[in-house]
PDB file of C-alpha atoms in Angstrom:
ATOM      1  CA  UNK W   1       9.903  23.312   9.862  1.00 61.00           C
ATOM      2  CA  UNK W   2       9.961  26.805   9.467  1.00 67.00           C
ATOM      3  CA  UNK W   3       9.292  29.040   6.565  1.00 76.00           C
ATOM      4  CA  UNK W   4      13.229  29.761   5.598  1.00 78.00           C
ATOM      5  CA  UNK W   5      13.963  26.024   5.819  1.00 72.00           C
ATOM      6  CA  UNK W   6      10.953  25.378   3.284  1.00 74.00           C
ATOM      7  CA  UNK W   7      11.758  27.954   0.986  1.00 78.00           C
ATOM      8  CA  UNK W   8      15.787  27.008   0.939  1.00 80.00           C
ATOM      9  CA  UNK W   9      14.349  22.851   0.532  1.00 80.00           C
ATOM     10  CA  UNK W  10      11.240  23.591  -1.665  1.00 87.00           C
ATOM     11  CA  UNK W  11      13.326  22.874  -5.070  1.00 88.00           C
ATOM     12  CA  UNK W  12      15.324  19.898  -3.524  1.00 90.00           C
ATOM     13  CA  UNK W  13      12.060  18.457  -1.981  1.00 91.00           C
ATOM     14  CA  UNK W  14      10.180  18.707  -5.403  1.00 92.00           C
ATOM     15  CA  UNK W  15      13.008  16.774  -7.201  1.00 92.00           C
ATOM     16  CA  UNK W  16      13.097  13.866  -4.924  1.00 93.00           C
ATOM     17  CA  UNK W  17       9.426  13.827  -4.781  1.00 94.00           C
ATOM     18  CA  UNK W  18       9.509  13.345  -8.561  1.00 94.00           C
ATOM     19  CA  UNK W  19      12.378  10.948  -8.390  1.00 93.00           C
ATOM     20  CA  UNK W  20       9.915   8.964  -5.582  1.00 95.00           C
ATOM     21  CA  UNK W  21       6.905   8.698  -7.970  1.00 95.00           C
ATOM     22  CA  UNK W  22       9.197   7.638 -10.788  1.00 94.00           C
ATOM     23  CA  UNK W  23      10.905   5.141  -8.696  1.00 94.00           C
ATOM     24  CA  UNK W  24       7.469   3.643  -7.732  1.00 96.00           C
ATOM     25  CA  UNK W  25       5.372   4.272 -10.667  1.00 95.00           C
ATOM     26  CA  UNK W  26       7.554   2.371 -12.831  1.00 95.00           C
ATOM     27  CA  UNK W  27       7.868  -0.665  -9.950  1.00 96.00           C
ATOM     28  CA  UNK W  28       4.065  -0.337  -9.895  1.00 96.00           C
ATOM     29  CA  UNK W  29       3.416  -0.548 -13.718  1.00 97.00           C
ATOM     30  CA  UNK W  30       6.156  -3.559 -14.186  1.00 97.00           C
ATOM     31  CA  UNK W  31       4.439  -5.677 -10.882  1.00 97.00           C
ATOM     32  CA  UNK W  32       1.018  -4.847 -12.816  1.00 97.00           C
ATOM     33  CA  UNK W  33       2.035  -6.419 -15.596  1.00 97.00           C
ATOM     34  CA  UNK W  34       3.772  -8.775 -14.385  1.00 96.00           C
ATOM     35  CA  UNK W  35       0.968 -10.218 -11.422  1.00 96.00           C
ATOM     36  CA  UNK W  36      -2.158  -9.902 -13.300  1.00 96.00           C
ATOM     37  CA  UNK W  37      -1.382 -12.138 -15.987  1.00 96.00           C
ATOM     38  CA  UNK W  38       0.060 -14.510 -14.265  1.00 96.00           C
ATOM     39  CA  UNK W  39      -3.076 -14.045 -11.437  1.00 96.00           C
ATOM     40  CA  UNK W  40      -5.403 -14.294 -14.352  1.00 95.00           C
ATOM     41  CA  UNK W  41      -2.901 -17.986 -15.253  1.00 96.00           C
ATOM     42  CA  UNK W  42      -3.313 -18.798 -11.741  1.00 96.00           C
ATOM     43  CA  UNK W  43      -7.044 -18.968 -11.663  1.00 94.00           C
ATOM     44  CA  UNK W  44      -7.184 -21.157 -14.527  1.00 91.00           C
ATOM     45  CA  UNK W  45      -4.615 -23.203 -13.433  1.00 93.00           C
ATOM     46  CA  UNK W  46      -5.197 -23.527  -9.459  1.00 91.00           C
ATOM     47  CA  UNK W  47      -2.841 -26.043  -9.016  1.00 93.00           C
ATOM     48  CA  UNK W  48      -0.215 -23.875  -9.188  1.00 95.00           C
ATOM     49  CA  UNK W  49      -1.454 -21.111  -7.297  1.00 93.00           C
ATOM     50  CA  UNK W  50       0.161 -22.573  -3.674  1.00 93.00           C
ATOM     51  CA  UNK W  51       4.029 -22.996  -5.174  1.00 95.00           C
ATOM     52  CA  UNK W  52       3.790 -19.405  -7.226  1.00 95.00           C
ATOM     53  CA  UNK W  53       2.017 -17.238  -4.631  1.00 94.00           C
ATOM     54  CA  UNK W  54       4.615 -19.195  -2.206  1.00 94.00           C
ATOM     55  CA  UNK W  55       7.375 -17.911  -3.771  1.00 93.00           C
ATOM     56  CA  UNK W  56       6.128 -14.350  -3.774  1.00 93.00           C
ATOM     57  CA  UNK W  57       5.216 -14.163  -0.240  1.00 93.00           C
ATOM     58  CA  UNK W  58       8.918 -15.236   0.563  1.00 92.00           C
ATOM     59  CA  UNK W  59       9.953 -12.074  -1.202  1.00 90.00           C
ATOM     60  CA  UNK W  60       7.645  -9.783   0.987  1.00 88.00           C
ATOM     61  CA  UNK W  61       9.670 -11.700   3.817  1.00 89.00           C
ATOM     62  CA  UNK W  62      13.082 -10.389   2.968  1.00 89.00           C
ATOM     63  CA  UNK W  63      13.992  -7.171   4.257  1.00 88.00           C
ATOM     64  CA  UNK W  64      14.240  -4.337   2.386  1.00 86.00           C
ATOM     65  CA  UNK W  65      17.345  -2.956   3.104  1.00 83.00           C
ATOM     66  CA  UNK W  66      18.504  -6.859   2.127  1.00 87.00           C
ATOM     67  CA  UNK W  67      16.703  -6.606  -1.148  1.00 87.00           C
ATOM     68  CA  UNK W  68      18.460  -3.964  -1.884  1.00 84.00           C
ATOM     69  CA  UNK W  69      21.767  -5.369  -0.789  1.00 82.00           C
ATOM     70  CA  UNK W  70      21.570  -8.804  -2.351  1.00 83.00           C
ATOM     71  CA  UNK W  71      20.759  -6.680  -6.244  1.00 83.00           C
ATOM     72  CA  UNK W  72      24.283  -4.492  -5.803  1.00 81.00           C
ATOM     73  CA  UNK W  73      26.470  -7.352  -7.363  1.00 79.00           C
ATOM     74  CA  UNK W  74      24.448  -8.353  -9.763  1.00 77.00           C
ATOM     75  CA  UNK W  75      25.836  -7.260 -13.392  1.00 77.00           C
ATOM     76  CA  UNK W  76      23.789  -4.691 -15.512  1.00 73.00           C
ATOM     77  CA  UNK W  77      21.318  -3.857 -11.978  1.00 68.00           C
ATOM     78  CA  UNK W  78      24.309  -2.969 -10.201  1.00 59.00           C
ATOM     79  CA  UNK W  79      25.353  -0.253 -12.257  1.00 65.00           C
ATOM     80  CA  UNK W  80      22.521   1.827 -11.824  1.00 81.00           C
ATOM     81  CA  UNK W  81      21.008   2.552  -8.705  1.00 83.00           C
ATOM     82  CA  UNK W  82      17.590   3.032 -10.128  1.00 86.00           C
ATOM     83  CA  UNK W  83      17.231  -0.069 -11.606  1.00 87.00           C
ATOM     84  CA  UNK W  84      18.058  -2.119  -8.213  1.00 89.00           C
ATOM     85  CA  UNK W  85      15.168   0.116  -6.898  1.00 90.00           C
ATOM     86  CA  UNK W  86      12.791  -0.765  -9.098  1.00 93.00           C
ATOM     87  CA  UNK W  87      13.401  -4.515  -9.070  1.00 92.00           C
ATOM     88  CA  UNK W  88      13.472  -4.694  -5.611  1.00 93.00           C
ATOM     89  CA  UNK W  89      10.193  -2.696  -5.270  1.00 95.00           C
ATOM     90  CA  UNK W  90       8.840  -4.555  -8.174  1.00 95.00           C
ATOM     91  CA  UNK W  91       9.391  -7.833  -6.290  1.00 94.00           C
ATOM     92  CA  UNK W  92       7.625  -6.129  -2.760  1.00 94.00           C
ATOM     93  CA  UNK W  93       4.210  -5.369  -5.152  1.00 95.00           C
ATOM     94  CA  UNK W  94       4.033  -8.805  -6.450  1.00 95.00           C
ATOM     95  CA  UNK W  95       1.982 -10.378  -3.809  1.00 95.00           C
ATOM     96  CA  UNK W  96      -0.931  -8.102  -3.034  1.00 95.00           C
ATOM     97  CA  UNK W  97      -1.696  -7.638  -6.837  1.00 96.00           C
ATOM     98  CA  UNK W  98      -1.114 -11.460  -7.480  1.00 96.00           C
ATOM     99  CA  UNK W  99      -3.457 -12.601  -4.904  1.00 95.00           C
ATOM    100  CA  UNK W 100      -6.137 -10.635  -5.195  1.00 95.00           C
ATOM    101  CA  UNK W 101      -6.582 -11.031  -9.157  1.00 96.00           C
ATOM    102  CA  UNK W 102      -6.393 -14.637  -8.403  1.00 96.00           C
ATOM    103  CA  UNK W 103      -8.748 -14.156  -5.533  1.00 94.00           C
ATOM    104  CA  UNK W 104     -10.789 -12.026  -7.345  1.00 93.00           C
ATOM    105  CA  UNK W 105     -11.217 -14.518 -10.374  1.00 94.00           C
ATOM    106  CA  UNK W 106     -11.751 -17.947  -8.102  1.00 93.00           C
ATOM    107  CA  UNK W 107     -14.243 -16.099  -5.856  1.00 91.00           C
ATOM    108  CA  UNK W 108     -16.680 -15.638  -9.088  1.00 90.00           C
ATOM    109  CA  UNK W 109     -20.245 -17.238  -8.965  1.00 88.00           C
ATOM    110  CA  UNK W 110     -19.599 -20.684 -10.943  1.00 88.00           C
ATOM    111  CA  UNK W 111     -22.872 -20.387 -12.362  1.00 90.00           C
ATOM    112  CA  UNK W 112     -21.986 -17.044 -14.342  1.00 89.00           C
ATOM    113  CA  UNK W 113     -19.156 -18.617 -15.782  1.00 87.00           C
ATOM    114  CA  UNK W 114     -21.076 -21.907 -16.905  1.00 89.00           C
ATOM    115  CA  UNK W 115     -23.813 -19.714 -18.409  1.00 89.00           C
ATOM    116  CA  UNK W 116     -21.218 -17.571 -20.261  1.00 88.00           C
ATOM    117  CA  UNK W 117     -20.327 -20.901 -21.670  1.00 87.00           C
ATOM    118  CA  UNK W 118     -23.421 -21.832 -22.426  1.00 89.00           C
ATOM    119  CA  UNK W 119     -24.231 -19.021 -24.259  1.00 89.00           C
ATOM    120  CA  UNK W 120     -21.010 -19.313 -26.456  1.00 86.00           C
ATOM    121  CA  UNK W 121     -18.647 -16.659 -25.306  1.00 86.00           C
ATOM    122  CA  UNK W 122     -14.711 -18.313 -25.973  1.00 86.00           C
ATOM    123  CA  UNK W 123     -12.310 -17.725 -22.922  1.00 88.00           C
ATOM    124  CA  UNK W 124     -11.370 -14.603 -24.284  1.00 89.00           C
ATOM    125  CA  UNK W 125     -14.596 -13.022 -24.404  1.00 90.00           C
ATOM    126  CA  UNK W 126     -15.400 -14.813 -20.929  1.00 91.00           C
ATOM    127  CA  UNK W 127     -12.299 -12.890 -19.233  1.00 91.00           C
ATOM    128  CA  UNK W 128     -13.219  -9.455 -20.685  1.00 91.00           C
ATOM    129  CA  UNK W 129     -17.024  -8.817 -20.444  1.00 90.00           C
ATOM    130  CA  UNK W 130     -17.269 -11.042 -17.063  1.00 90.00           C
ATOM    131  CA  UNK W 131     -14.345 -12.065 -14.468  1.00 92.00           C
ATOM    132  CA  UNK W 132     -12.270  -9.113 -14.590  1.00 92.00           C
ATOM    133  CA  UNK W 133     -15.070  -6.516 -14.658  1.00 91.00           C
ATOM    134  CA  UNK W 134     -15.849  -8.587 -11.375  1.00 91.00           C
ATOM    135  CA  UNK W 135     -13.169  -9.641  -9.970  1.00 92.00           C
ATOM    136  CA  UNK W 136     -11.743  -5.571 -10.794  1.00 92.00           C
ATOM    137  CA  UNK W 137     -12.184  -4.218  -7.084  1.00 90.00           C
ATOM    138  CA  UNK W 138     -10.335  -6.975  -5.933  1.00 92.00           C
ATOM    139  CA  UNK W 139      -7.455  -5.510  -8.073  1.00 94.00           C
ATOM    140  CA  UNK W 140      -7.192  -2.398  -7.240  1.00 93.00           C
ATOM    141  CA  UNK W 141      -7.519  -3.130  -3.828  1.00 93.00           C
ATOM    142  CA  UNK W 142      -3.941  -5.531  -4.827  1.00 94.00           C
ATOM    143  CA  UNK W 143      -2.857  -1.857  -6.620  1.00 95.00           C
ATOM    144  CA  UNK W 144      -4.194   0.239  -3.523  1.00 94.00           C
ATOM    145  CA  UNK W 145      -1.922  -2.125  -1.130  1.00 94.00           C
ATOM    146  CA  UNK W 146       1.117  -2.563  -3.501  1.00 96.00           C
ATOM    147  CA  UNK W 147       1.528   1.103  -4.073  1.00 96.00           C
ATOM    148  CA  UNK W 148       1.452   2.078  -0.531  1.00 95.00           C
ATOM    149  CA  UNK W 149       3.562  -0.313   0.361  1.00 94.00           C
ATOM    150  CA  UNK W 150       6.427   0.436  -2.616  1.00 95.00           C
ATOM    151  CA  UNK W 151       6.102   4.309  -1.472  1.00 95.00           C
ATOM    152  CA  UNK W 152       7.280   3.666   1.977  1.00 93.00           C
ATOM    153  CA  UNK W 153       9.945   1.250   0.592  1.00 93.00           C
ATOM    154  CA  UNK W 154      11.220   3.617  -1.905  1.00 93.00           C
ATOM    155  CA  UNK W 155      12.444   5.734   1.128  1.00 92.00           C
ATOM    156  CA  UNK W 156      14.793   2.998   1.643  1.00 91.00           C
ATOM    157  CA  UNK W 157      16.160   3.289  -2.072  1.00 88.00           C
ATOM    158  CA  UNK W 158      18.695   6.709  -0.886  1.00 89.00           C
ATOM    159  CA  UNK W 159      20.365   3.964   0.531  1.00 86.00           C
ATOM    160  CA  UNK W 160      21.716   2.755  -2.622  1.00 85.00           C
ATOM    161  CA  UNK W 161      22.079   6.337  -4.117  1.00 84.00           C
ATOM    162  CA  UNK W 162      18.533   5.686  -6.334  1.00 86.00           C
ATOM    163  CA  UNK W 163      17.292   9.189  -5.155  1.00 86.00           C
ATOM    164  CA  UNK W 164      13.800   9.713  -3.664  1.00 91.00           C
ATOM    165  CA  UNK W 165      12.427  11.434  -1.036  1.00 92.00           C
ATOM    166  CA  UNK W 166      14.295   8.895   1.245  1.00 92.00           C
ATOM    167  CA  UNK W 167      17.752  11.012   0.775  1.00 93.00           C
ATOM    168  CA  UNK W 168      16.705  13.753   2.808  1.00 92.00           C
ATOM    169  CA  UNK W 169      15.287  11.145   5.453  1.00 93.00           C
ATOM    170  CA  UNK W 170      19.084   9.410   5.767  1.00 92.00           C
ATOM    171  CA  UNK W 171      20.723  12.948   5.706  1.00 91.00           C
ATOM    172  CA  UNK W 172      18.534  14.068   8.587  1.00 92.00           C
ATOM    173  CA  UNK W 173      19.064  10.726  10.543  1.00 91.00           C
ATOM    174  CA  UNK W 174      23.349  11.537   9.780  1.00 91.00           C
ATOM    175  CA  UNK W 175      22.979  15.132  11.074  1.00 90.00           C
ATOM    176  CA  UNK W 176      20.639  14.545  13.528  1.00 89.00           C
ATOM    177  CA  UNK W 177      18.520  17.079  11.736  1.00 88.00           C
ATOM    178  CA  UNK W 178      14.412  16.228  12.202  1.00 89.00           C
ATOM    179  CA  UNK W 179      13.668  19.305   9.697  1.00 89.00           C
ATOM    180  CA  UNK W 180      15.173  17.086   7.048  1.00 90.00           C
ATOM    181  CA  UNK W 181      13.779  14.256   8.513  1.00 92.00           C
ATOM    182  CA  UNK W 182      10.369  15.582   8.120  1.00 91.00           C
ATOM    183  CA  UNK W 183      11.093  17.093   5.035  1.00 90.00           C
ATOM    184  CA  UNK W 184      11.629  13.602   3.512  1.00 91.00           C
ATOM    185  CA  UNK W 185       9.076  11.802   6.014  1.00 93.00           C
ATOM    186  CA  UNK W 186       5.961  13.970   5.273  1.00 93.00           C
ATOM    187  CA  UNK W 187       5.630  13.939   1.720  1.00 94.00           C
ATOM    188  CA  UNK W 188       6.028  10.693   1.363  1.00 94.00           C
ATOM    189  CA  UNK W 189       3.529   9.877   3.736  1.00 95.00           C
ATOM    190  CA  UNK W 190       1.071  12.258   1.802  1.00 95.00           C
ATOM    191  CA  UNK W 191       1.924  10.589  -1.297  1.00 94.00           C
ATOM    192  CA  UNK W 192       1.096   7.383   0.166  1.00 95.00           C
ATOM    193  CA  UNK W 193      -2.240   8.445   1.793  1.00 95.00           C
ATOM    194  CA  UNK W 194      -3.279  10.278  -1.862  1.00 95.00           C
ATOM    195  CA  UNK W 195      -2.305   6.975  -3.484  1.00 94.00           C
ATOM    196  CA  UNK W 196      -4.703   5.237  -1.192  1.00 93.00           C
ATOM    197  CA  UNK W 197      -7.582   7.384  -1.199  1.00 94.00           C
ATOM    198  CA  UNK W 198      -7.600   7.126  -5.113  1.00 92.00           C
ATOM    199  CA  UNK W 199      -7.153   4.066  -5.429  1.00 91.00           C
ATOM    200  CA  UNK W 200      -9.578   3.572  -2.803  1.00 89.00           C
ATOM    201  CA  UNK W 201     -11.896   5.411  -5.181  1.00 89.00           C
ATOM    202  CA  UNK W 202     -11.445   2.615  -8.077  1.00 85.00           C
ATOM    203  CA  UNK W 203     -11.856  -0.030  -5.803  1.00 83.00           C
ATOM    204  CA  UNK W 204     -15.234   1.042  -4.845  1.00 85.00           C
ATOM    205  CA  UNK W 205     -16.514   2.349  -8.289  1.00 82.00           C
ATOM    206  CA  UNK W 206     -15.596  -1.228  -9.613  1.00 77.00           C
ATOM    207  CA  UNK W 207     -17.107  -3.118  -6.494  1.00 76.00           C
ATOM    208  CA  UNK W 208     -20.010  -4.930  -7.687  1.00 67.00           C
ATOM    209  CA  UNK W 209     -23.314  -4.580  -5.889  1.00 62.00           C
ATOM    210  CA  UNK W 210     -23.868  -6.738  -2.580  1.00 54.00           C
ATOM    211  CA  UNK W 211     -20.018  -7.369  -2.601  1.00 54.00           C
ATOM    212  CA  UNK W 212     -18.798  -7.840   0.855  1.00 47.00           C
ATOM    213  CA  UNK W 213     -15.279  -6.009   0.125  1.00 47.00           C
ATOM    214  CA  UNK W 214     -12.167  -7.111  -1.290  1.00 46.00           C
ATOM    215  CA  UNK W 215      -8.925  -9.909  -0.126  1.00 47.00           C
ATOM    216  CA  UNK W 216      -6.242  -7.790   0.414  1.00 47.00           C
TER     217      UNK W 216
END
């Protein structure tokens, strides 16, 4: 890409960047609070775990250009682009955050959680000062994986008209253009490898000492 192609893309390119982190931040904060609960449920209720992580790992399955197909009919999602994005990315970043808070509870020392008994704390008070301080590298290593994963889907998302840097990708691949390919490729994948290296950060600032790294 040369410099007159960047400066007559720059504007364009910021936009859909900022359409690509909206796209995924808000699939990323409705998966969060969606899968942590319900991984949190899980580890107190482990006989459930197989049949609900089950169902989420069939959705990872699909493909996304299917995802994205099978939300168009639906009423209310279909009539804005955006929103079949985010479900669809929503349902992709499910899993990895899921699993590992389950993961991440279930692989605690028994022992810690019979002496926080012991000692009086109520479940509340149990999940709060002990299991997810613990079980919190596990995570973000979910969060690391889901939002990588949801950035490189998003790119599919243009195909639907929801915007993101994936627009420029499809228009290059049209007009047999790789400038525009690139221009669409490359900051995505620096999004995705920022993403990872801070949330690669969290993971290890929350890893707790002698851990031997994180289910992801």
């Amino acid at each position: 890409m040369n410099t007159s192609f960047l400066s007559q893309y720059v504007g364009e390119i910021a936009t859909l960047t900022l359409e690509h982190l909206w796209l995924t931040g808000a699939a990323m904060l409705f998966a969060t609070i969606m899968a942590v609960p319900t991984g949190i449920w899980l580890a107190r209720s482990p006989a459930w775990a197989k049949p609900v992580i089950g169902v989420t790992n069939v959705l990872q399955t699909i493909p996304s250009l299917a995802m994205f197909g099978f939300l168009l009919p639906l009423p209310w999602l279909g009539e804005r682009a955006a929103r079949i994005a985010i479900v669809a990315l929503t349902a992709y970043a499910l899993l990895p955050i899921l699993r590992n808070t389950y993961s991440g509870i279930r692989g605690i020392d028994p022992t810690l959680i019979e002496v926080a008994r012991a000692i009086g704390l109520t479940d509340a008070q149990r999940l709060i000062k002990i299991e997810l301080p613990l079980a919190a590298s596990f995570i973000f290593a979910g969060l690391r994986t889901a939002t990588v994963t949801c950035i490189g889907i998003a790119t599919i998302a243009a195909a639907v008209g929801a915007g993101g840097l994936g627009e420029l990708i499809f228009r290059g691949v049209a007009s047999i253009d790789n400038r525009l390919v690139l221009a669409g490729a490359v900051p995505a994948a620096l999004l995705a490898l920022a993403a990872d290296a801070a949330l690669g950060l969290l993971e290890r600032r929350f890893k707790p000492p002698g851990s031997q790294g994180s289910i992801q």
